[in-house]
Structure formats: structure tokens, C-alpha cells
């Protein structure tokens, strides 16, 4: 069965979470499907990588509103060329209703897949405000009704975590639950894997005197709670004087993050790396004792599974998808609040039972093999167009 797929991704940047997740299964489907990506301006390097796989790229404006209008204009002209339109990132949920109307007017046979990678909840450093917004924001009329219209307009809703499914069911009571399918984000297990020590010599020598070594990978934004890293480091040095924290990421809070590191005097214990190559990231996971993620909200969190795939246990905040990974993997410990003593207890437990957590991590990561997820995606496309 020959299937033509249009992937709608309003931002395409290899190295970012959503792009990596989508690209990890598209690259395995490029020989089976005719794939077109509709996105904003790509970096020449990223575009070259995609086009070498036989994937066609349509570039639009980087402005959200212009992007939306250009997408709709493109679909009015070419929608009959596609069997499946998969929307992974779009400026406004209401756009899906417009796409559905175009399909109806043109009598096209295209099916719409909405790939839910998160629910878009705002989060705060304050636990009380965080809890209030968890319960109030999704119930705001405009937000809820836009999503209800979006859900009604699509043929299936693929959710990358069970926590997103629960959020949808809790808030959007009008949604047809038969449309909802659990399809997790994939990772490339040929890349993210345990490495022999001979591949890590330079890195191991740099941190030879470090114990424990923790790693955080993610944007430096409020939702990820990066402020907790220097605060914890300062507190934890009483327990582990040789502790080192590797932080891979950049973002709007970078300057505040650097200032807090200096203010607390922990410059020698926190290594901040803005960008690293994929190979370097794999090595950094391998030399770390623990992956640490204090984020207030995650729809999936690719880095936590990438770390597990290299055999690195985790210590994470027990909320949303992070709690889900923890529950099903048994590959680490969680903490509920910004209680530094609680976090130290969690890290101590992981260090004391490191081998057990490592095995659990490696076992759990196998569930997200990009080849397996690509097959599951392909199966869903085939079922959709055969209806």
C-alpha cells in the first residue's frame, strides 16, 4: 500500500525534542512512504539531511500567523496529493478545524492525525501556583473549546505518554476516547547505548576525581526548574564534596542560571555546555552516575529515556510523564517537592542500588526503539486509510 504523508511541524530543528522524536520514526519510513514536511525555514544542514532521505521539504514563514495561512493555502491546492496529514506542532489548535473544512470542500480523502506531545500547561516555580494552574488553566473556556474543536476535527489522536491521555480525559470531556492512541516518542538505540570505557577515556580523565556525576539535559526555561540545580549542588557538597553536575542546554534563563552559580560559589562543580553533538551527548550520559530532571511538566522527556538507553539511572520529579517513566521503568527514584534533603535521599538510594537500576533502565529503553515505533506508526496509517 503506497501512502503519501504530509508532516506538519511548525518548527524543525534537529537537536530539539519534538523534531528529534518525529525524525526518529520518519527516517525509518522514508523508504515506505512518500513523505513531505511542511515547516518553517530549516538550517541548510538539517534540510540536506532530510532531503538525502528522499523526504520533500516545503518551507514557510517563521511567523506563526503567516505559517498558518501559508499552510492552509498550500492544502487548498495540494490536499488531494496526501493520504495522511500528521500534525505534530502547530501555532493554534483551531487550525485543525480549518484543515478539516478544506478536506470536506475539496472532497479529498486525506485523514488527519494529531500527534499530542504535550498539553501546554503553564508552570511556576511555586508549588501552590503550579497546583492551581494544573486545575484552573485547562478549564478556561477558550483553551478547552479550541482543543475540543481540534479533537473533533481529527481522525485519530496519538499521545506520546499515558499522562497526556489522562489530561485529555480529565479536561476535554467531549473527546471521543476511541480516537486516542498511545504511541510513545522513539529513540535511536543504535546511537543511545552503553559505550565501552575505551570510547570514554578523555571524558573519564576530566571527571576522574568526581563522585557522583549528575547530568541534566534540557532547555533552561522555568518549566524545567533549572534553578534547583545550583541550589542542590551547594547543599549536596556537604554530603559529596567531589560532586559534579553536567548541564547541557541553553535558553532564556541562561544568564540567571549563570548568575546563581556564581552567587552560590559552585562554579567548579557545575559544567555548563550550551550545545553538544549527539555523539558527545551519548558519552556524557555514559560517564554520568545519574540523570537528573526536576521539571514541573513533561509530556514525554526524550532525554530521560536517552539516558536510560545508555544505562544511566534517573532521579526525577514525580509529575506527569516523568512519574510515568519512573513507575514503569523502576530505573531510579523520584521526589515530589523542592526539598533538597528528599533529593539527596533519592540520589543516595540510586547510588546504593545502581546496578539494579541500570538493568531496569536498559530494559525499559528497549520499548522506545525507533524501528518498533515506526512500524506502529505505519500500522496506524494503514488502518486509517483503509477505513
Coordinates of C-alpha atoms in Angstrom, one line a residue:
X1 CA 0.0 0.0 0.0
X2 CA 1.5 3.3 -1.1
X3 CA 0.9 6.1 1.3
X4 CA 1.6 9.8 0.9
X5 CA 2.2 11.6 4.3
X6 CA 2.3 15.3 5.0
X7 CA 4.1 16.0 8.3
X8 CA 3.1 19.4 9.7
X9 CA 5.8 20.7 12.0
X10 CA 5.8 24.4 12.6
X11 CA 9.4 24.3 13.9
X12 CA 12.0 21.9 12.5
X13 CA 15.4 21.9 14.2
X14 CA 17.4 18.7 14.6
X15 CA 18.5 18.5 18.2
X16 CA 15.3 19.8 19.7
X17 CA 12.8 17.5 21.4
X18 CA 9.8 17.3 19.1
X19 CA 11.9 17.4 15.9
X20 CA 14.1 14.6 17.1
X21 CA 11.1 12.5 18.1
X22 CA 9.3 12.9 14.8
X23 CA 12.5 12.5 12.7
X24 CA 13.4 9.3 14.6
X25 CA 10.4 7.5 13.1
X26 CA 10.2 9.3 9.7
X27 CA 13.7 8.2 8.8
X28 CA 12.6 4.6 9.1
X29 CA 9.5 5.2 7.0
X30 CA 11.1 7.2 4.2
X31 CA 11.6 4.1 2.0
X32 CA 8.0 3.0 2.5
X33 CA 6.1 6.3 2.4
X34 CA 6.1 9.4 0.2
X35 CA 6.9 12.0 2.9
X36 CA 6.6 15.8 2.7
X37 CA 7.4 18.0 5.7
X38 CA 5.7 21.4 5.9
X39 CA 7.7 23.6 8.3
X40 CA 9.4 26.9 8.7
X41 CA 12.9 27.8 7.5
X42 CA 15.3 25.0 8.1
X43 CA 19.0 25.3 8.6
X44 CA 20.8 24.2 5.4
X45 CA 22.5 21.3 7.2
X46 CA 19.1 20.0 8.6
X47 CA 17.5 20.4 5.2
X48 CA 20.3 18.5 3.5
X49 CA 20.0 15.6 6.0
X50 CA 16.2 15.3 5.4
X51 CA 16.3 15.6 1.6
X52 CA 19.1 12.9 1.4
X53 CA 16.5 10.5 2.7
X54 CA 14.1 11.3 -0.1
X55 CA 11.8 13.5 2.1
X56 CA 10.5 16.6 0.4
X57 CA 10.5 19.9 2.4
X58 CA 8.1 22.8 2.0
X59 CA 9.4 25.9 3.8
X60 CA 7.0 28.5 5.1
X61 CA 7.3 31.7 7.2
X62 CA 8.6 31.7 10.7
X63 CA 5.8 33.9 11.8
X64 CA 3.0 31.8 13.4
X65 CA 0.1 33.5 11.7
X66 CA 1.8 33.6 8.3
X67 CA 2.8 30.0 8.7
X68 CA -0.8 29.0 9.3
X69 CA -2.1 31.0 6.4
X70 CA 0.6 29.5 4.1
X71 CA -0.2 26.0 5.3
X72 CA -3.9 26.4 4.5
X73 CA -3.2 28.0 1.1
X74 CA -0.9 25.0 0.3
X75 CA -3.5 22.5 1.4
X76 CA -6.3 24.1 -0.7
X77 CA -4.1 23.5 -3.7
X78 CA -2.4 20.1 -3.0
X79 CA -4.5 18.3 -0.3
X80 CA -5.6 15.6 -2.7
X81 CA -2.0 14.6 -3.1
X82 CA -1.9 13.3 0.5
X83 CA -3.4 10.3 2.2
X84 CA -2.4 11.3 5.8
X85 CA -1.8 14.7 7.3
X86 CA 0.0 14.4 10.6
X87 CA 0.1 17.5 12.7
X88 CA 2.9 17.4 15.3
X89 CA 3.3 21.1 16.1
X90 CA 1.0 23.9 15.0
X91 CA 0.5 27.5 16.3
X92 CA -3.2 27.2 17.0
X93 CA -5.4 24.1 17.7
X94 CA -8.3 25.8 15.7
X95 CA -6.2 25.3 12.5
X96 CA -7.2 21.6 12.5
X97 CA -10.8 22.7 12.0
X98 CA -9.8 24.7 9.0
X99 CA -7.9 21.7 7.6
X100 CA -11.0 19.5 8.1
X101 CA -13.1 22.1 6.2
X102 CA -10.7 22.1 3.3
X103 CA -10.9 18.3 3.1
X104 CA -14.7 18.5 3.1
X105 CA -14.9 21.2 0.4
X106 CA -12.4 19.5 -1.9
X107 CA -13.8 16.0 -1.2
X108 CA -10.3 14.9 -0.5
X109 CA -9.7 11.5 1.2
X110 CA -6.9 12.7 3.5
X111 CA -7.1 11.6 7.1
X112 CA -5.8 13.9 10.0
X113 CA -3.6 12.6 12.7
X114 CA -2.9 14.9 15.7
X115 CA 0.3 14.0 17.5
X116 CA 0.0 15.2 21.0
X117 CA 3.5 15.7 22.5
X118 CA 2.2 17.8 25.5
X119 CA -0.8 19.6 26.9
X120 CA 0.7 23.1 27.1
X121 CA 0.2 23.8 30.7
X122 CA 2.0 26.8 32.2
X123 CA 4.0 26.1 35.2
X124 CA 5.5 28.0 38.1
X125 CA 8.4 27.6 40.5
X126 CA 5.8 27.9 43.3
X127 CA 4.2 24.5 44.0
X128 CA 0.9 26.1 45.1
X129 CA 0.6 28.2 41.9
X130 CA 1.6 25.1 39.9
X131 CA -1.1 23.1 41.5
X132 CA -3.7 25.8 41.0
X133 CA -2.8 26.2 37.3
X134 CA -3.0 22.4 36.8
X135 CA -6.6 22.6 37.8
X136 CA -7.7 26.0 36.5
X137 CA -5.9 26.8 33.2
X138 CA -7.1 23.7 31.2
X139 CA -10.6 24.6 32.2
X140 CA -10.5 28.1 30.8
X141 CA -13.3 28.2 28.2
X142 CA -11.3 29.3 25.2
X143 CA -8.4 26.9 25.8
X144 CA -10.8 23.9 26.4
X145 CA -13.1 24.7 23.5
X146 CA -10.3 25.2 21.0
X147 CA -9.0 21.7 21.9
X148 CA -12.4 20.2 21.7
X149 CA -12.8 21.5 18.2
X150 CA -9.4 20.3 17.3
X151 CA -10.1 16.8 18.7
X152 CA -13.4 16.7 16.9
X153 CA -11.7 17.6 13.6
X154 CA -9.1 14.8 13.5
X155 CA -9.4 11.1 12.8
X156 CA -7.0 9.9 15.5
X157 CA -5.1 11.5 18.4
X158 CA -1.7 9.9 19.1
X159 CA -0.4 10.7 22.5
X160 CA 3.3 10.2 23.4
X161 CA 2.6 9.4 27.0
X162 CA -0.2 8.0 29.1
X163 CA -0.2 11.1 31.3
X164 CA -1.3 13.2 28.3
X165 CA -4.2 10.8 27.7
X166 CA -5.2 11.2 31.3
X167 CA -5.0 15.0 31.0
X168 CA -7.2 14.9 27.9
X169 CA -9.8 12.7 29.5
X170 CA -9.8 14.8 32.7
X171 CA -10.4 18.1 30.9
X172 CA -11.8 17.6 27.5
X173 CA -14.9 15.5 28.3
X174 CA -16.3 15.8 24.8
X175 CA -13.5 14.0 23.1
X176 CA -14.2 10.6 21.6
X177 CA -11.8 8.4 23.6
X178 CA -11.9 5.8 20.8
X179 CA -9.8 8.2 18.8
X180 CA -7.0 8.3 21.3
X181 CA -4.0 6.0 20.8
X182 CA -0.8 5.7 22.9
X183 CA 2.2 6.0 20.6
X184 CA 5.4 7.0 22.5
X185 CA 8.3 9.0 21.2
X186 CA 11.1 6.9 19.7
X187 CA 14.8 7.0 20.3
X188 CA 17.6 5.5 18.2
X189 CA 19.0 2.6 20.2
X190 CA 21.8 2.3 17.6
X191 CA 23.1 5.7 18.9
X192 CA 22.0 5.8 22.5
X193 CA 23.6 2.8 24.1
X194 CA 26.3 1.9 26.7
X195 CA 29.8 2.6 25.4
X196 CA 33.0 0.7 26.3
X197 CA 35.4 2.7 28.6
X198 CA 37.9 2.9 25.7
X199 CA 35.4 5.3 24.0
X200 CA 35.2 7.5 27.1
X201 CA 38.9 7.9 28.0
X202 CA 39.1 11.7 27.6
X203 CA 35.8 12.3 29.4
X204 CA 36.6 9.9 32.2
X205 CA 40.0 11.6 32.8
X206 CA 38.4 15.0 33.0
X207 CA 36.0 13.8 35.8
X208 CA 38.2 11.2 37.3
X209 CA 38.0 12.8 40.7
X210 CA 34.2 13.4 40.6
X211 CA 31.6 11.5 42.6
X212 CA 28.8 11.4 42.0
X213 CA 28.5 12.9 38.5
X214 CA 24.9 14.1 37.6
X215 CA 23.6 15.2 34.3
X216 CA 20.7 17.5 33.2
X217 CA 19.8 17.8 29.6
X218 CA 17.1 20.3 28.5
X219 CA 16.1 23.9 27.9
X220 CA 16.9 26.5 30.6
X221 CA 13.3 27.6 31.0
X222 CA 11.1 28.0 34.1
X223 CA 9.2 24.8 33.3
X224 CA 12.4 22.7 33.7
X225 CA 13.2 24.2 37.1
X226 CA 17.0 24.7 36.4
X227 CA 17.3 27.0 39.4
X228 CA 17.2 23.8 41.5
X229 CA 20.5 22.6 40.1
X230 CA 22.9 25.2 41.7
X231 CA 20.8 25.2 44.9
X232 CA 21.0 21.5 45.2
X233 CA 24.7 21.5 44.3
X234 CA 25.5 23.9 47.1
X235 CA 23.5 21.9 49.6
X236 CA 24.8 18.5 48.4
X237 CA 28.5 19.4 48.6
X238 CA 28.2 18.8 52.4
X239 CA 27.5 15.1 51.6
X240 CA 29.5 14.7 48.4
X241 CA 32.4 17.2 48.3
X242 CA 33.5 15.9 44.9
X243 CA 30.1 16.1 43.2
X244 CA 29.9 17.5 39.7
X245 CA 26.9 18.5 37.7
X246 CA 26.9 18.5 33.8
X247 CA 24.2 20.8 32.4
X248 CA 23.6 20.5 28.7
X249 CA 21.2 23.2 27.5
X250 CA 20.5 26.8 26.8
X251 CA 17.5 29.1 26.9
X252 CA 16.1 32.4 28.3
X253 CA 17.1 31.6 31.9
X254 CA 20.8 31.0 31.0
X255 CA 22.1 34.3 32.4
X256 CA 20.1 34.0 35.6
X257 CA 21.4 30.4 35.8
X258 CA 25.0 31.5 35.4
X259 CA 24.4 34.3 38.0
X260 CA 23.0 31.9 40.5
X261 CA 26.0 29.6 40.0
X262 CA 28.4 32.4 40.8
X263 CA 26.4 33.7 43.7
X264 CA 26.4 30.3 45.4
X265 CA 30.1 29.8 44.6
X266 CA 29.6 26.4 42.8
X267 CA 31.4 27.3 39.5
X268 CA 33.9 24.5 40.0
X269 CA 31.1 21.9 40.4
X270 CA 28.8 22.8 37.5
X271 CA 29.8 22.3 33.9
X272 CA 27.5 24.2 31.6
X273 CA 27.5 23.2 27.9
X274 CA 25.2 25.1 25.6
X275 CA 25.3 22.6 22.7
X276 CA 27.0 19.2 22.1
X277 CA 26.9 16.8 19.2
X278 CA 24.8 13.6 19.5
X279 CA 27.9 11.5 19.9
X280 CA 29.2 13.8 22.7
X281 CA 25.8 13.6 24.4
X282 CA 25.9 9.8 24.4
X283 CA 29.3 9.9 26.0
X284 CA 28.2 12.4 28.7
X285 CA 25.3 10.1 29.6
X286 CA 27.7 7.2 29.8
X287 CA 30.1 8.9 32.2
X288 CA 27.3 10.2 34.5
X289 CA 26.1 8.2 37.5
X290 CA 22.6 9.7 37.4
X291 CA 20.3 11.7 35.1
X292 CA 18.5 14.4 37.0
X293 CA 15.3 16.1 35.8
X294 CA 13.5 18.5 38.2
X295 CA 10.9 19.7 35.6
X296 CA 7.4 20.7 36.7
X297 CA 5.9 19.4 33.5
X298 CA 6.9 17.0 30.8
X299 CA 4.8 15.5 28.0
X300 CA 7.4 12.8 27.4
X301 CA 11.0 14.0 28.0
X302 CA 13.3 12.4 25.5
X303 CA 16.5 12.9 27.5
X304 CA 15.3 10.7 30.4
X305 CA 14.8 7.8 28.0
X306 CA 18.0 8.5 26.1
X307 CA 19.9 8.4 29.4
X308 CA 18.2 5.1 30.4
X309 CA 19.2 3.7 27.0
X310 CA 22.9 4.3 27.9
X311 CA 22.3 2.5 31.3
X312 CA 22.1 5.7 33.4
X313 CA 19.6 5.6 36.2
X314 CA 17.4 8.6 36.9
X315 CA 16.2 10.9 39.7
X316 CA 13.2 12.9 38.6
X317 CA 10.3 14.9 39.9
X318 CA 7.3 12.6 40.2
X319 CA 4.9 14.6 38.0
X320 CA 3.2 13.9 34.6
X321 CA 5.3 11.8 32.1
X322 CA 8.4 11.8 34.5
X323 CA 6.3 9.9 37.1
X324 CA 5.1 7.6 34.4
X325 CA 8.6 6.7 33.3
X326 CA 9.6 6.1 36.9
X327 CA 6.6 3.9 37.6
X328 CA 7.0 1.6 34.6
X329 CA 10.8 1.5 34.5
X330 CA 11.8 1.1 38.1
X331 CA 15.0 2.7 36.9
X332 CA 15.5 5.3 39.6
X333 CA 13.9 7.4 42.4
X334 CA 11.6 10.3 42.4
X335 CA 11.0 13.4 44.5
X336 CA 7.8 15.4 44.9
X337 CA 8.8 18.8 46.1
X338 CA 11.9 21.1 46.1
X339 CA 13.0 19.6 49.3
X340 CA 16.8 19.2 49.0
X341 CA 17.1 16.6 51.7
X342 CA 14.5 14.5 49.9
X343 CA 16.5 14.8 46.7
X344 CA 19.7 13.7 48.5
X345 CA 17.8 10.7 49.8
X346 CA 16.7 9.7 46.3
X347 CA 20.2 10.1 44.9
X348 CA 21.7 8.0 47.8
X349 CA 19.2 5.2 47.1
X350 CA 20.1 5.2 43.4
X351 CA 23.9 5.2 44.1
X352 CA 23.4 2.3 46.6
X353 CA 21.4 0.2 44.1
X354 CA 23.0 1.4 40.9
X355 CA 23.4 -1.9 39.2
X356 CA 19.8 -2.9 39.7
X357 CA 18.5 0.5 38.4
X358 CA 20.9 0.3 35.5
X359 CA 19.5 -3.0 34.3
X360 CA 15.9 -1.7 34.7
X361 CA 16.8 1.4 32.7
X362 CA 18.3 -0.6 29.8
X363 CA 15.3 -2.9 29.7
X364 CA 12.8 -0.1 29.7
X365 CA 14.5 1.9 26.9
X366 CA 14.0 -1.1 24.6
X367 CA 10.3 -0.2 24.5
X368 CA 11.1 3.1 22.6
X369 CA 13.2 1.6 19.8
X370 CA 12.7 3.9 16.8
X371 CA 12.3 1.0 14.4
X372 CA 9.5 -0.5 16.5
X373 CA 7.7 2.8 16.9
X374 CA 8.0 3.4 13.1
X375 CA 6.2 0.1 12.5
X376 CA 3.5 1.0 14.9
X377 CA 3.0 4.4 13.2
X378 CA 2.9 2.7 9.8
X379 CA 0.2 0.3 11.1
X380 CA -1.9 3.2 12.2
X381 CA -1.6 5.0 8.8
X382 CA -2.7 1.8 7.0
X383 CA -5.7 1.3 9.3
X384 CA -6.7 4.9 8.8
X385 CA -6.8 5.0 5.0
X386 CA -8.4 1.5 4.8
X387 CA -11.5 2.7 6.8

